[in-house]
Amino acid sequence: MRQIGIVLLAASLGLLAGCGDGGAPEPDAGVLAVMGASTTSRAAGSAGVSAEELKRHIRTLSSDEFEGRAPTTPGGEKTRAYIAAEYQRLGLEPVGGSYFHDVPMVESTLDPSQSFLRIDVKGETRDLAYKSEAVFGTKRAAPEVAFEASDMVFVGYGVVAPEHQWNDYEGIDVKGKTVVILVNDPGFLTSDEALFGGKAMTYYGRWTYKYEEAARQGAAAALIVHDTVPAAYGWNVVEGSWSGAQIDLQRTDNGASRAALEGWITKETAASLLAAAGLSLDELTAAANRRGFKPVPMTGLKASAKITQSIKRSSDANVLGVLRGAEAPDEYVIYMGHWDHLGMDPSQAGEDKIFNGAVDNATGIAGILEIAEKFSAGPRPRRSIMLAAVTAEESGLLGSAYMGENPPVPLQQIVGGVNIDGVLPAPPAKDIVVIGYGASELEDILKTHAEAAGKYLRADPDSEKGYFYRSDHISLAKKGVPMLYADAGSDLVDGGEAAGKALADDYIAVRYHQPSDEFSEDWDLSGMVQSMEILHAVGAEIAASDAWPNWRDGNEFRAIRDASRAGN
């Protein structure tokens, strides 16, 4: 095993070195074999998605030799090399001269002993306790970031949504001020379908959007009020996720365009601060859910902060390849999945220190590779098929975010795409769950092929949790590209919904983000085979046509797509 690991590492480093000058890697048959890759491809028009091929990819990528596939590690290098070797075997072309597209990253670690968030409450100073009352950081890549005496303003949900005739910043200039923002979006608490998505979260409800909008408005700081139900997770998740080392993209301006401070405060802390300004959090929350809401100054309150942090710069890479279309090679259908997982943790209790990530997301990479295998068998589609195996999803969708900000091809030339993230090994189901159901016309194409396979579409039952905005496809969706995120169904042919729920519950309780997320030769992948066949058919229909599916009317990304297609 040790000798094989050395050979694998040498092969992966050799592949990466081979593309250092911008050229494509050139793995030969021997390298392909040692990496676990097949040296033969299917004949044109041959059989469909193979369970054995899916198993081969999952088995290899989730093996201990790949050390949990963490970015910027030897295991991550092996992973990228394996995927690139598969691309070459399948006849996929490099994009821009290389399969590897560097993603520059910066890691910042806040020093709590040298940092503070301080509120001046009518002349009395209150330091918010780090972790118990507030967590905060900055996207600015500097050893120290500070501001003083920033006026505070309650801005409701912090949303500017023209398609919903909604602007929480209307009538006020918040440049240099600290904005206090509610989590989720208007309509959630009242389940009013006339407000945004009602109970279902839209992108405007995601904390990522709220910080982006606050920066566009020129705010010095943005504080989101945590509330467990609309957030869909407890304060412990915020506290754990936002403390310690934080990884972000290296931004061209080193984050200068972002607010100096981005953070969360507990609901109790927010209520206390608002009360000091003579305001009621409950009353303001009710007002923020009604049309005509106006931002409210928190009179007498000023925020000051200092963030002291260490900075470490590094880079990793997305792995991109294209099967060039026969008639419209500059129009693309994209299949996306993240290749990374959590790596190794020496402090982990027990003997197993490797987070293998078999389901999350060796299955997704296996899926896109097997779909590409079927496309490569021919006939060649009219439009091009692009595969994007992206990095650093577990660190905050960083690889796909970089791809969205630095697209390898013009975004208006990407017709649409499919994201595959975490496919449970399960027998066939009667349904396919669509995350973000009702978002785009891609669902109409999915429905056709699902029904042809005897399946029905099911809306995401937890739409209020905003899962559509928590996976890699959102990085392209935010730029207007229609994206589909469908998951394996839970209504199993044998055992129904009870059996499907038992499988999902067992995975979440026992294996999700644990060393026990490992491959088993006993896995039943017949359900995954069906799902991949359907997702291949969706892409094949788009690739064969000259139609341009769009977001549905009223969707938050429709206007962005329309402007992009118009060349604006």
Coordinates of C-alpha atoms in Angstrom, one line a residue:
M1 CA 0.0 0.0 0.0
R2 CA 2.8 2.4 0.9
Q3 CA 4.6 1.7 -2.4
I4 CA 1.4 2.3 -4.4
G5 CA 0.9 5.6 -2.6
I6 CA 4.4 6.7 -3.6
V7 CA 3.7 5.8 -7.3
L8 CA 0.4 7.6 -7.1
L9 CA 1.9 10.8 -5.7
A10 CA 4.7 10.7 -8.3
A11 CA 2.2 10.3 -11.1
S12 CA 0.0 13.1 -9.8
L13 CA 2.9 15.5 -9.3
G14 CA 4.1 14.7 -12.8
L15 CA 0.8 15.4 -14.3
L16 CA 0.6 18.8 -12.5
A17 CA 4.1 19.7 -13.5
G18 CA 3.3 18.8 -17.1
C19 CA 0.7 21.6 -17.2
G20 CA 2.7 24.2 -15.4
D21 CA 3.5 26.0 -18.7
G22 CA -0.2 26.1 -19.7
G23 CA 0.0 22.9 -21.7
A24 CA -2.4 20.0 -21.2
P25 CA -1.3 17.0 -19.1
E26 CA -0.1 14.0 -21.1
P27 CA -0.8 10.9 -19.0
D28 CA 0.1 7.7 -20.8
A29 CA -1.6 4.3 -20.5
G30 CA 0.7 3.3 -17.6
V31 CA -0.3 6.3 -15.6
L32 CA -3.9 5.8 -16.4
A33 CA -3.7 2.3 -15.1
V34 CA -2.0 3.1 -11.9
M35 CA -4.5 5.9 -11.2
G36 CA -7.3 3.4 -11.6
A37 CA -8.5 4.8 -14.9
S38 CA -9.8 2.6 -17.7
T39 CA -7.6 2.6 -20.8
T40 CA -10.5 1.8 -23.1
S41 CA -13.6 3.7 -23.9
R42 CA -16.9 2.5 -25.2
A43 CA -17.8 2.1 -28.8
A44 CA -19.9 4.7 -30.4
G45 CA -23.6 4.3 -29.5
S46 CA -22.8 1.6 -26.9
A47 CA -24.6 0.9 -23.6
G48 CA -25.5 3.5 -21.1
V49 CA -24.3 4.5 -17.6
S50 CA -22.4 1.6 -15.9
A51 CA -22.7 0.8 -12.2
E52 CA -19.3 -0.8 -12.3
E53 CA -17.7 2.3 -13.8
L54 CA -19.4 4.4 -11.2
K55 CA -18.0 2.1 -8.5
R56 CA -14.5 2.3 -10.0
H57 CA -14.4 6.1 -9.8
I58 CA -16.0 6.2 -6.3
R59 CA -13.7 3.4 -5.0
T60 CA -10.6 5.2 -6.3
L61 CA -11.4 8.7 -5.3
S62 CA -12.6 7.8 -1.8
S63 CA -9.7 5.4 -1.1
D64 CA -7.3 6.2 1.7
E65 CA -4.6 6.8 -0.9
F66 CA -6.4 10.1 -1.7
E67 CA -6.3 11.2 1.9
G68 CA -9.8 12.8 1.9
R69 CA -9.2 15.0 -1.1
A70 CA -8.5 18.2 0.8
P71 CA -7.5 21.2 -1.4
T72 CA -3.8 22.2 -1.5
T73 CA -2.7 18.7 -0.2
P74 CA -1.0 15.7 -1.9
G75 CA -4.4 14.0 -1.8
G76 CA -5.9 16.9 -3.6
E77 CA -3.2 16.8 -6.2
K78 CA -3.8 13.1 -6.8
T79 CA -7.5 13.8 -7.2
R80 CA -7.0 16.5 -9.9
A81 CA -4.5 14.3 -11.7
Y82 CA -7.0 11.4 -11.7
I83 CA -9.8 13.5 -13.1
A84 CA -7.5 15.1 -15.8
A85 CA -6.4 11.6 -16.9
E86 CA -10.0 10.6 -17.3
Y87 CA -10.7 13.7 -19.3
Q88 CA -7.9 12.9 -21.7
R89 CA -9.0 9.3 -22.0
L90 CA -12.5 10.4 -22.9
G91 CA -11.2 12.8 -25.5
L92 CA -12.1 16.0 -23.7
E93 CA -10.1 19.0 -24.7
P94 CA -8.4 21.3 -22.2
V95 CA -9.8 24.8 -21.7
G96 CA -7.4 27.6 -22.4
G97 CA -4.5 25.2 -22.8
S98 CA -4.8 23.2 -19.6
Y99 CA -7.2 21.0 -17.7
F100 CA -6.2 22.8 -14.5
H101 CA -7.5 26.3 -13.8
D102 CA -5.9 27.8 -10.8
V103 CA -8.0 29.1 -8.0
P104 CA -6.0 31.5 -5.8
M105 CA -7.1 31.5 -2.2
V106 CA -6.4 33.3 1.0
E107 CA -6.7 31.9 4.5
S108 CA -7.3 34.3 7.4
T109 CA -7.3 33.5 11.1
L110 CA -8.7 36.1 13.5
D111 CA -6.9 36.6 16.8
P112 CA -9.8 37.1 19.3
S113 CA -7.4 38.4 21.9
Q114 CA -6.5 41.4 19.7
S115 CA -9.9 41.9 18.0
F116 CA -13.1 43.4 19.2
L117 CA -16.6 44.6 18.1
R118 CA -17.6 47.5 20.4
I119 CA -21.0 49.3 20.6
D120 CA -21.2 52.8 22.1
V121 CA -24.7 52.9 23.6
K122 CA -25.4 56.5 24.3
G123 CA -22.0 57.1 25.8
E124 CA -21.6 53.7 27.5
T125 CA -19.3 51.2 25.9
R126 CA -20.3 47.6 25.3
D127 CA -17.9 45.0 24.0
L128 CA -19.8 42.2 22.3
A129 CA -18.5 38.8 23.7
Y130 CA -16.8 36.9 20.9
K131 CA -18.6 33.7 20.1
S132 CA -21.3 34.0 22.8
E133 CA -22.8 37.3 21.5
A134 CA -21.2 37.8 18.1
V135 CA -18.9 36.3 15.6
F136 CA -17.2 38.4 12.9
G137 CA -14.4 38.6 10.4
T138 CA -13.5 40.4 7.2
K139 CA -13.0 39.6 3.5
R140 CA -10.2 42.3 3.5
A141 CA -6.9 40.5 3.2
A142 CA -4.9 42.7 5.6
P143 CA -3.3 42.0 9.0
E144 CA -5.5 44.7 10.6
V145 CA -8.8 46.2 9.7
A146 CA -10.6 48.8 11.8
F147 CA -13.2 51.5 11.9
E148 CA -14.6 53.8 14.5
A149 CA -17.9 55.4 15.5
S150 CA -20.1 54.0 12.7
D151 CA -23.8 54.9 12.9
M152 CA -26.0 51.9 13.1
V153 CA -29.1 51.3 11.0
F154 CA -31.7 48.5 11.0
V155 CA -32.3 47.6 7.3
G156 CA -34.9 44.8 7.6
Y157 CA -33.8 41.9 5.3
G158 CA -31.2 44.0 3.5
V159 CA -32.7 43.2 0.1
V160 CA -32.8 45.1 -3.1
A161 CA -35.0 43.1 -5.5
P162 CA -36.4 45.1 -8.5
E163 CA -38.4 42.1 -9.7
H164 CA -40.2 42.1 -6.4
Q165 CA -40.5 45.9 -6.2
W166 CA -38.5 45.8 -3.0
N167 CA -35.7 48.0 -1.7
D168 CA -34.8 47.8 2.0
Y169 CA -32.2 50.5 1.5
E170 CA -34.5 53.0 -0.1
G171 CA -34.3 56.6 1.2
I172 CA -31.1 56.2 3.2
D173 CA -27.4 56.5 2.5
V174 CA -25.5 53.8 4.6
K175 CA -22.0 54.6 3.4
G176 CA -19.7 54.2 6.4
K177 CA -22.5 52.9 8.6
T178 CA -23.1 49.6 10.3
V179 CA -26.3 47.8 9.0
V180 CA -28.2 45.3 11.1
I181 CA -30.0 42.7 8.9
L182 CA -32.6 39.9 9.5
V183 CA -31.8 36.4 8.3
N184 CA -33.9 34.8 5.4
D185 CA -36.1 37.0 3.3
P186 CA -39.6 38.7 3.4
G187 CA -42.4 36.3 3.5
F188 CA -40.9 33.5 5.5
L189 CA -42.4 34.3 8.9
T190 CA -45.9 34.9 7.4
S191 CA -45.6 32.1 4.7
D192 CA -47.1 34.8 2.4
E193 CA -46.7 33.5 -1.2
A194 CA -47.1 37.1 -2.5
L195 CA -43.9 38.0 -0.8
F196 CA -40.8 36.6 -2.6
G197 CA -41.1 32.8 -2.3
G198 CA -43.3 32.7 0.8
K199 CA -41.9 30.0 3.0
A200 CA -39.3 29.0 0.3
M201 CA -36.1 30.9 0.6
T202 CA -34.8 32.9 -2.4
Y203 CA -31.3 33.9 -2.9
Y204 CA -32.1 37.2 -1.2
G205 CA -32.4 35.2 2.0
R206 CA -28.8 33.9 1.9
W207 CA -26.3 35.5 4.2
T208 CA -23.9 35.6 1.2
Y209 CA -26.2 37.9 -0.7
K210 CA -26.8 40.2 2.4
Y211 CA -23.1 40.8 2.8
E212 CA -22.7 41.4 -1.0
E213 CA -25.5 43.9 -1.0
A214 CA -24.3 45.7 2.1
A215 CA -20.9 46.1 0.4
R216 CA -22.6 47.5 -2.8
Q217 CA -24.4 50.0 -0.5
G218 CA -21.0 51.1 1.0
A219 CA -21.7 49.9 4.5
A220 CA -18.7 49.8 6.9
A221 CA -20.1 46.7 8.6
A222 CA -22.9 44.2 8.2
L223 CA -24.4 42.3 11.1
I224 CA -26.9 39.5 10.5
V225 CA -29.3 38.8 13.3
H226 CA -29.3 35.0 13.9
D227 CA -32.7 33.3 14.5
T228 CA -32.7 29.5 14.5
V229 CA -36.0 28.8 12.6
P230 CA -35.5 31.1 9.6
A231 CA -31.7 30.4 9.5
A232 CA -32.4 26.6 9.6
Y233 CA -29.5 26.1 12.0
G234 CA -28.6 27.0 15.5
W235 CA -26.1 29.5 16.9
N236 CA -23.7 26.7 17.5
V237 CA -23.3 26.3 13.7
V238 CA -22.6 30.0 13.2
E239 CA -20.2 30.0 16.1
G240 CA -18.3 26.9 14.9
S241 CA -18.3 27.8 11.2
W242 CA -17.2 31.4 11.6
S243 CA -14.4 31.0 14.1
G244 CA -11.0 29.6 13.4
A245 CA -9.3 29.7 10.0
Q246 CA -11.5 31.1 7.2
I247 CA -10.7 30.5 3.5
D248 CA -11.8 32.9 0.8
L249 CA -10.8 33.7 -2.8
Q250 CA -7.9 36.0 -3.4
R251 CA -9.7 39.1 -4.7
T252 CA -8.0 41.5 -7.1
D253 CA -8.6 44.4 -4.7
N254 CA -7.7 42.2 -1.7
G255 CA -11.3 42.6 -0.5
A256 CA -11.3 46.4 -0.3
S257 CA -14.7 46.6 -2.0
R258 CA -16.2 44.5 0.8
A259 CA -17.5 45.8 4.1
A260 CA -14.7 46.1 6.7
L261 CA -16.6 43.7 9.0
E262 CA -19.1 40.9 8.3
G263 CA -20.6 39.1 11.2
W264 CA -23.5 37.7 13.1
I265 CA -25.1 38.6 16.4
T266 CA -27.5 36.6 18.5
K267 CA -31.1 37.5 18.5
E268 CA -30.9 38.4 22.1
T269 CA -28.0 40.7 21.5
A270 CA -29.9 42.4 18.7
A271 CA -33.0 42.8 20.8
S272 CA -30.9 44.4 23.6
L273 CA -29.2 46.8 21.2
L274 CA -32.4 47.9 19.6
A275 CA -34.1 48.4 22.9
A276 CA -31.2 50.7 23.9
A277 CA -32.2 52.8 20.8
G278 CA -35.8 52.8 21.9
L279 CA -36.8 50.2 19.3
S280 CA -38.4 46.7 19.4
L281 CA -37.0 43.8 17.4
D282 CA -40.4 42.1 17.2
E283 CA -42.1 45.2 15.9
L284 CA -39.3 45.9 13.4
T285 CA -39.4 42.3 12.2
A286 CA -43.1 42.6 11.6
A287 CA -42.6 45.8 9.7
A288 CA -39.8 44.4 7.6
N289 CA -42.2 41.7 6.3
R290 CA -44.6 44.3 4.9
R291 CA -44.3 46.3 1.7
G292 CA -43.3 49.9 2.2
F293 CA -40.7 49.1 5.0
K294 CA -38.2 51.9 5.5
P295 CA -34.8 51.5 7.2
V296 CA -34.7 52.7 10.8
P297 CA -31.7 54.5 12.3
M298 CA -30.6 53.0 15.6
T299 CA -30.3 56.4 17.2
G300 CA -27.6 56.9 19.8
L301 CA -25.7 53.7 18.8
K302 CA -22.3 53.7 17.2
A303 CA -20.1 50.6 16.3
S304 CA -16.4 50.4 16.3
A305 CA -14.2 47.4 15.6
K306 CA -10.7 46.1 15.1
I307 CA -9.9 42.8 13.4
T308 CA -6.4 41.5 13.8
Q309 CA -5.6 38.4 11.7
S310 CA -2.9 36.3 10.2
I311 CA -3.0 35.9 6.4
K312 CA -1.8 32.8 4.4
R313 CA -2.0 32.7 0.6
S314 CA -2.3 29.5 -1.5
S315 CA -3.9 28.1 -4.6
D316 CA -5.7 25.0 -5.9
A317 CA -7.4 24.3 -9.2
N318 CA -10.7 23.4 -10.8
V319 CA -10.4 20.7 -13.4
L320 CA -12.2 21.6 -16.7
G321 CA -12.6 19.7 -20.0
V322 CA -14.7 20.0 -23.1
L323 CA -16.1 17.6 -25.6
R324 CA -16.3 19.9 -28.6
G325 CA -19.7 20.2 -30.2
A326 CA -20.1 19.3 -33.9
E327 CA -22.1 22.3 -35.0
A328 CA -22.2 24.9 -32.3
P329 CA -18.8 24.4 -30.5
D330 CA -19.0 27.8 -28.8
E331 CA -22.2 27.0 -27.0
Y332 CA -21.9 24.9 -23.9
V333 CA -23.9 22.6 -21.6
I334 CA -22.1 22.2 -18.3
Y335 CA -22.0 19.3 -15.8
M336 CA -20.5 20.3 -12.4
G337 CA -19.5 18.6 -9.2
H338 CA -17.0 19.3 -6.5
W339 CA -14.0 17.0 -6.1
D340 CA -12.8 18.1 -2.7
H341 CA -13.7 16.8 0.8
L342 CA -12.4 17.4 4.3
G343 CA -9.0 15.7 4.2
M344 CA -7.4 14.2 7.3
D345 CA -7.7 15.2 10.9
P346 CA -5.0 13.8 13.3
S347 CA -7.1 14.9 16.3
Q348 CA -10.1 12.9 15.3
A349 CA -11.1 10.3 17.9
G350 CA -10.5 6.7 16.9
E351 CA -8.0 5.1 14.5
D352 CA -9.6 6.4 11.3
K353 CA -8.4 10.0 10.7
I354 CA -9.3 10.2 7.0
F355 CA -12.6 11.8 5.8
N356 CA -12.9 9.8 2.6
G357 CA -16.0 11.5 1.3
A358 CA -17.4 8.6 -0.7
V359 CA -20.9 10.0 -1.0
D360 CA -19.8 13.6 -0.6
N361 CA -18.7 14.0 -3.4
A362 CA -16.9 11.1 -5.0
T363 CA -20.4 10.1 -6.3
G364 CA -20.8 13.5 -8.0
I365 CA -17.4 13.3 -9.8
A366 CA -18.2 9.7 -10.7
G367 CA -21.5 10.8 -12.1
I368 CA -20.2 13.6 -14.3
L369 CA -17.4 11.3 -15.6
E370 CA -19.8 8.6 -16.5
I371 CA -22.1 11.0 -18.2
A372 CA -19.1 12.3 -20.2
E373 CA -18.2 8.7 -21.0
K374 CA -21.6 8.2 -22.6
F375 CA -21.4 11.5 -24.5
S376 CA -17.9 10.5 -25.8
A377 CA -19.2 7.2 -27.1
G378 CA -21.0 9.3 -29.7
P379 CA -22.6 10.6 -31.7
R380 CA -21.0 13.9 -31.0
P381 CA -23.6 16.4 -29.8
R382 CA -24.4 19.6 -31.7
R383 CA -23.3 21.8 -28.8
S384 CA -20.2 21.4 -26.6
I385 CA -20.3 19.5 -23.3
M386 CA -18.1 21.0 -20.5
L387 CA -17.2 19.1 -17.3
A388 CA -16.2 21.2 -14.3
A389 CA -14.8 19.4 -11.3
V390 CA -14.5 22.3 -8.9
T391 CA -12.4 22.7 -5.7
A392 CA -13.0 24.0 -2.2
E393 CA -16.8 23.5 -2.0
E394 CA -16.4 22.5 1.6
S395 CA -14.6 25.8 2.2
G396 CA -17.6 27.9 0.9
L397 CA -18.1 27.1 -2.8
L398 CA -14.8 28.8 -3.6
G399 CA -13.8 26.9 -6.7
S400 CA -17.2 27.5 -8.4
A401 CA -17.2 31.1 -7.1
Y402 CA -13.9 31.7 -8.9
M403 CA -15.3 30.1 -12.0
G404 CA -18.3 32.4 -11.9
E405 CA -16.1 35.5 -11.4
N406 CA -13.5 34.3 -14.0
P407 CA -15.5 32.2 -16.5
P408 CA -13.4 30.0 -18.8
V409 CA -15.8 30.8 -21.6
P410 CA -18.2 33.7 -21.9
L411 CA -21.2 33.2 -19.5
Q412 CA -23.7 34.1 -22.2
Q413 CA -22.4 31.1 -24.2
I414 CA -23.2 28.6 -21.4
V415 CA -26.7 27.4 -22.3
G416 CA -27.4 25.8 -19.0
G417 CA -26.0 23.1 -16.6
V418 CA -26.5 20.4 -14.1
N419 CA -24.9 20.1 -10.7
I420 CA -24.4 16.7 -9.0
D421 CA -23.5 16.8 -5.3
G422 CA -23.8 13.8 -3.0
V423 CA -25.8 10.9 -4.5
L424 CA -26.8 8.3 -1.9
P425 CA -26.2 4.7 -2.9
A426 CA -29.8 3.4 -3.1
P427 CA -32.0 1.2 -5.2
P428 CA -34.4 2.8 -7.8
A429 CA -36.9 5.4 -6.7
K430 CA -40.2 6.5 -8.1
D431 CA -39.3 10.2 -7.9
I432 CA -36.6 12.8 -8.5
V433 CA -36.3 15.6 -5.9
V434 CA -35.7 19.0 -7.5
I435 CA -33.9 21.4 -5.2
G436 CA -35.2 24.9 -5.8
Y437 CA -38.2 23.6 -7.6
G438 CA -39.9 26.0 -10.0
A439 CA -36.7 28.0 -10.8
S440 CA -36.1 27.4 -14.5
E441 CA -37.3 25.9 -17.7
L442 CA -34.7 23.2 -17.3
E443 CA -37.2 21.4 -15.1
D444 CA -39.5 21.0 -18.1
I445 CA -36.8 19.0 -19.8
L446 CA -36.1 17.0 -16.7
K447 CA -39.8 16.2 -16.3
T448 CA -40.0 14.8 -19.8
H449 CA -37.1 12.4 -19.3
A450 CA -38.1 11.5 -15.7
E451 CA -41.6 10.6 -16.8
A452 CA -40.2 8.5 -19.7
A453 CA -38.3 6.6 -17.0
G454 CA -41.4 6.2 -14.9
K455 CA -40.5 8.8 -12.3
Y456 CA -42.2 12.0 -11.1
L457 CA -40.7 15.2 -10.0
R458 CA -40.9 16.2 -6.3
A459 CA -40.3 19.7 -4.9
D460 CA -37.6 20.0 -2.2
P461 CA -39.6 19.5 1.0
D462 CA -37.2 21.8 2.9
S463 CA -37.3 24.8 0.6
E464 CA -37.2 27.3 3.5
K465 CA -33.7 26.1 4.2
G466 CA -32.4 27.4 0.9
Y467 CA -30.5 24.3 -0.2
F468 CA -30.6 25.6 -3.8
Y469 CA -28.3 28.4 -2.7
R470 CA -25.8 26.2 -0.9
S471 CA -24.2 24.2 -3.7
D472 CA -21.8 25.0 -6.5
H473 CA -24.3 25.7 -9.2
I474 CA -25.3 28.9 -7.4
S475 CA -22.0 30.5 -8.5
L476 CA -23.1 30.3 -12.1
A477 CA -26.8 30.9 -11.4
K478 CA -25.9 34.2 -9.8
K479 CA -24.4 35.2 -13.1
G480 CA -27.6 34.3 -14.9
V481 CA -26.8 30.8 -16.2
P482 CA -29.8 28.5 -15.7
M483 CA -28.7 25.6 -13.5
L484 CA -30.5 22.4 -12.4
Y485 CA -29.9 20.8 -9.0
A486 CA -31.7 17.5 -8.8
D487 CA -31.3 14.8 -6.2
A488 CA -32.0 11.1 -6.1
G489 CA -35.6 10.4 -5.1
S490 CA -36.7 9.2 -1.7
D491 CA -39.9 7.3 -2.7
L492 CA -38.2 4.0 -3.3
V493 CA -39.8 1.4 -5.6
D494 CA -39.2 -1.2 -2.9
G495 CA -40.2 0.2 0.5
G496 CA -41.6 3.6 -0.5
E497 CA -40.8 6.8 1.4
A498 CA -40.2 5.1 4.7
A499 CA -37.3 3.1 3.2
G500 CA -35.9 6.2 1.5
K501 CA -36.1 8.3 4.6
A502 CA -34.3 5.5 6.6
L503 CA -31.4 5.5 4.2
A504 CA -31.1 9.3 4.2
D505 CA -31.4 9.6 8.0
D506 CA -28.8 6.9 8.5
Y507 CA -26.3 8.7 6.2
I508 CA -26.8 12.0 7.9
A509 CA -26.6 10.6 11.4
V510 CA -23.7 8.2 10.9
R511 CA -21.6 9.2 7.9
Y512 CA -22.1 12.8 6.7
H513 CA -18.8 14.7 7.1
Q514 CA -17.4 11.8 9.1
P515 CA -14.5 9.3 8.5
S516 CA -17.2 6.7 8.0
D517 CA -18.3 8.1 4.7
E518 CA -16.5 5.3 2.9
F519 CA -17.2 3.2 -0.2
S520 CA -18.6 -0.3 0.1
E521 CA -18.5 -3.0 -2.6
D522 CA -22.0 -3.9 -1.4
W523 CA -23.4 -0.6 -2.5
D524 CA -26.5 -0.8 -4.7
L525 CA -26.0 1.9 -7.4
S526 CA -29.0 0.9 -9.5
G527 CA -30.8 4.1 -8.4
M528 CA -27.8 6.2 -9.2
V529 CA -27.5 4.6 -12.7
Q530 CA -31.1 5.7 -13.4
S531 CA -30.5 9.2 -12.2
M532 CA -27.4 9.6 -14.3
E533 CA -29.1 8.3 -17.3
I534 CA -31.9 10.9 -16.9
L535 CA -29.4 13.7 -16.3
H536 CA -27.5 12.7 -19.3
A537 CA -30.7 12.8 -21.3
V538 CA -31.4 16.3 -20.1
G539 CA -28.0 17.6 -21.2
A540 CA -28.3 15.6 -24.5
E541 CA -31.6 17.3 -25.4
I542 CA -30.2 20.8 -24.6
A543 CA -27.0 20.0 -26.6
A544 CA -28.9 18.8 -29.6
S545 CA -31.2 21.8 -29.9
D546 CA -30.8 25.5 -30.6
A547 CA -33.1 26.6 -27.8
W548 CA -32.0 28.6 -24.8
P549 CA -33.8 27.6 -21.6
N550 CA -34.2 30.5 -19.2
W551 CA -35.2 31.1 -15.6
R552 CA -38.9 31.4 -15.0
D553 CA -40.6 34.8 -14.9
G554 CA -40.1 36.4 -11.5
N555 CA -37.0 34.4 -10.7
E556 CA -34.2 36.5 -9.1
F557 CA -31.8 35.5 -11.8
R558 CA -34.0 36.1 -14.9
A559 CA -33.0 39.7 -15.4
I560 CA -29.3 38.9 -15.1
R561 CA -29.6 36.2 -17.8
D562 CA -31.7 38.4 -20.1
A563 CA -29.1 41.2 -19.9
S564 CA -26.2 38.7 -20.4
R565 CA -27.8 37.2 -23.5
A566 CA -28.5 40.7 -24.9
G567 CA -24.8 41.5 -24.5
N568 CA -25.3 44.0 -21.7

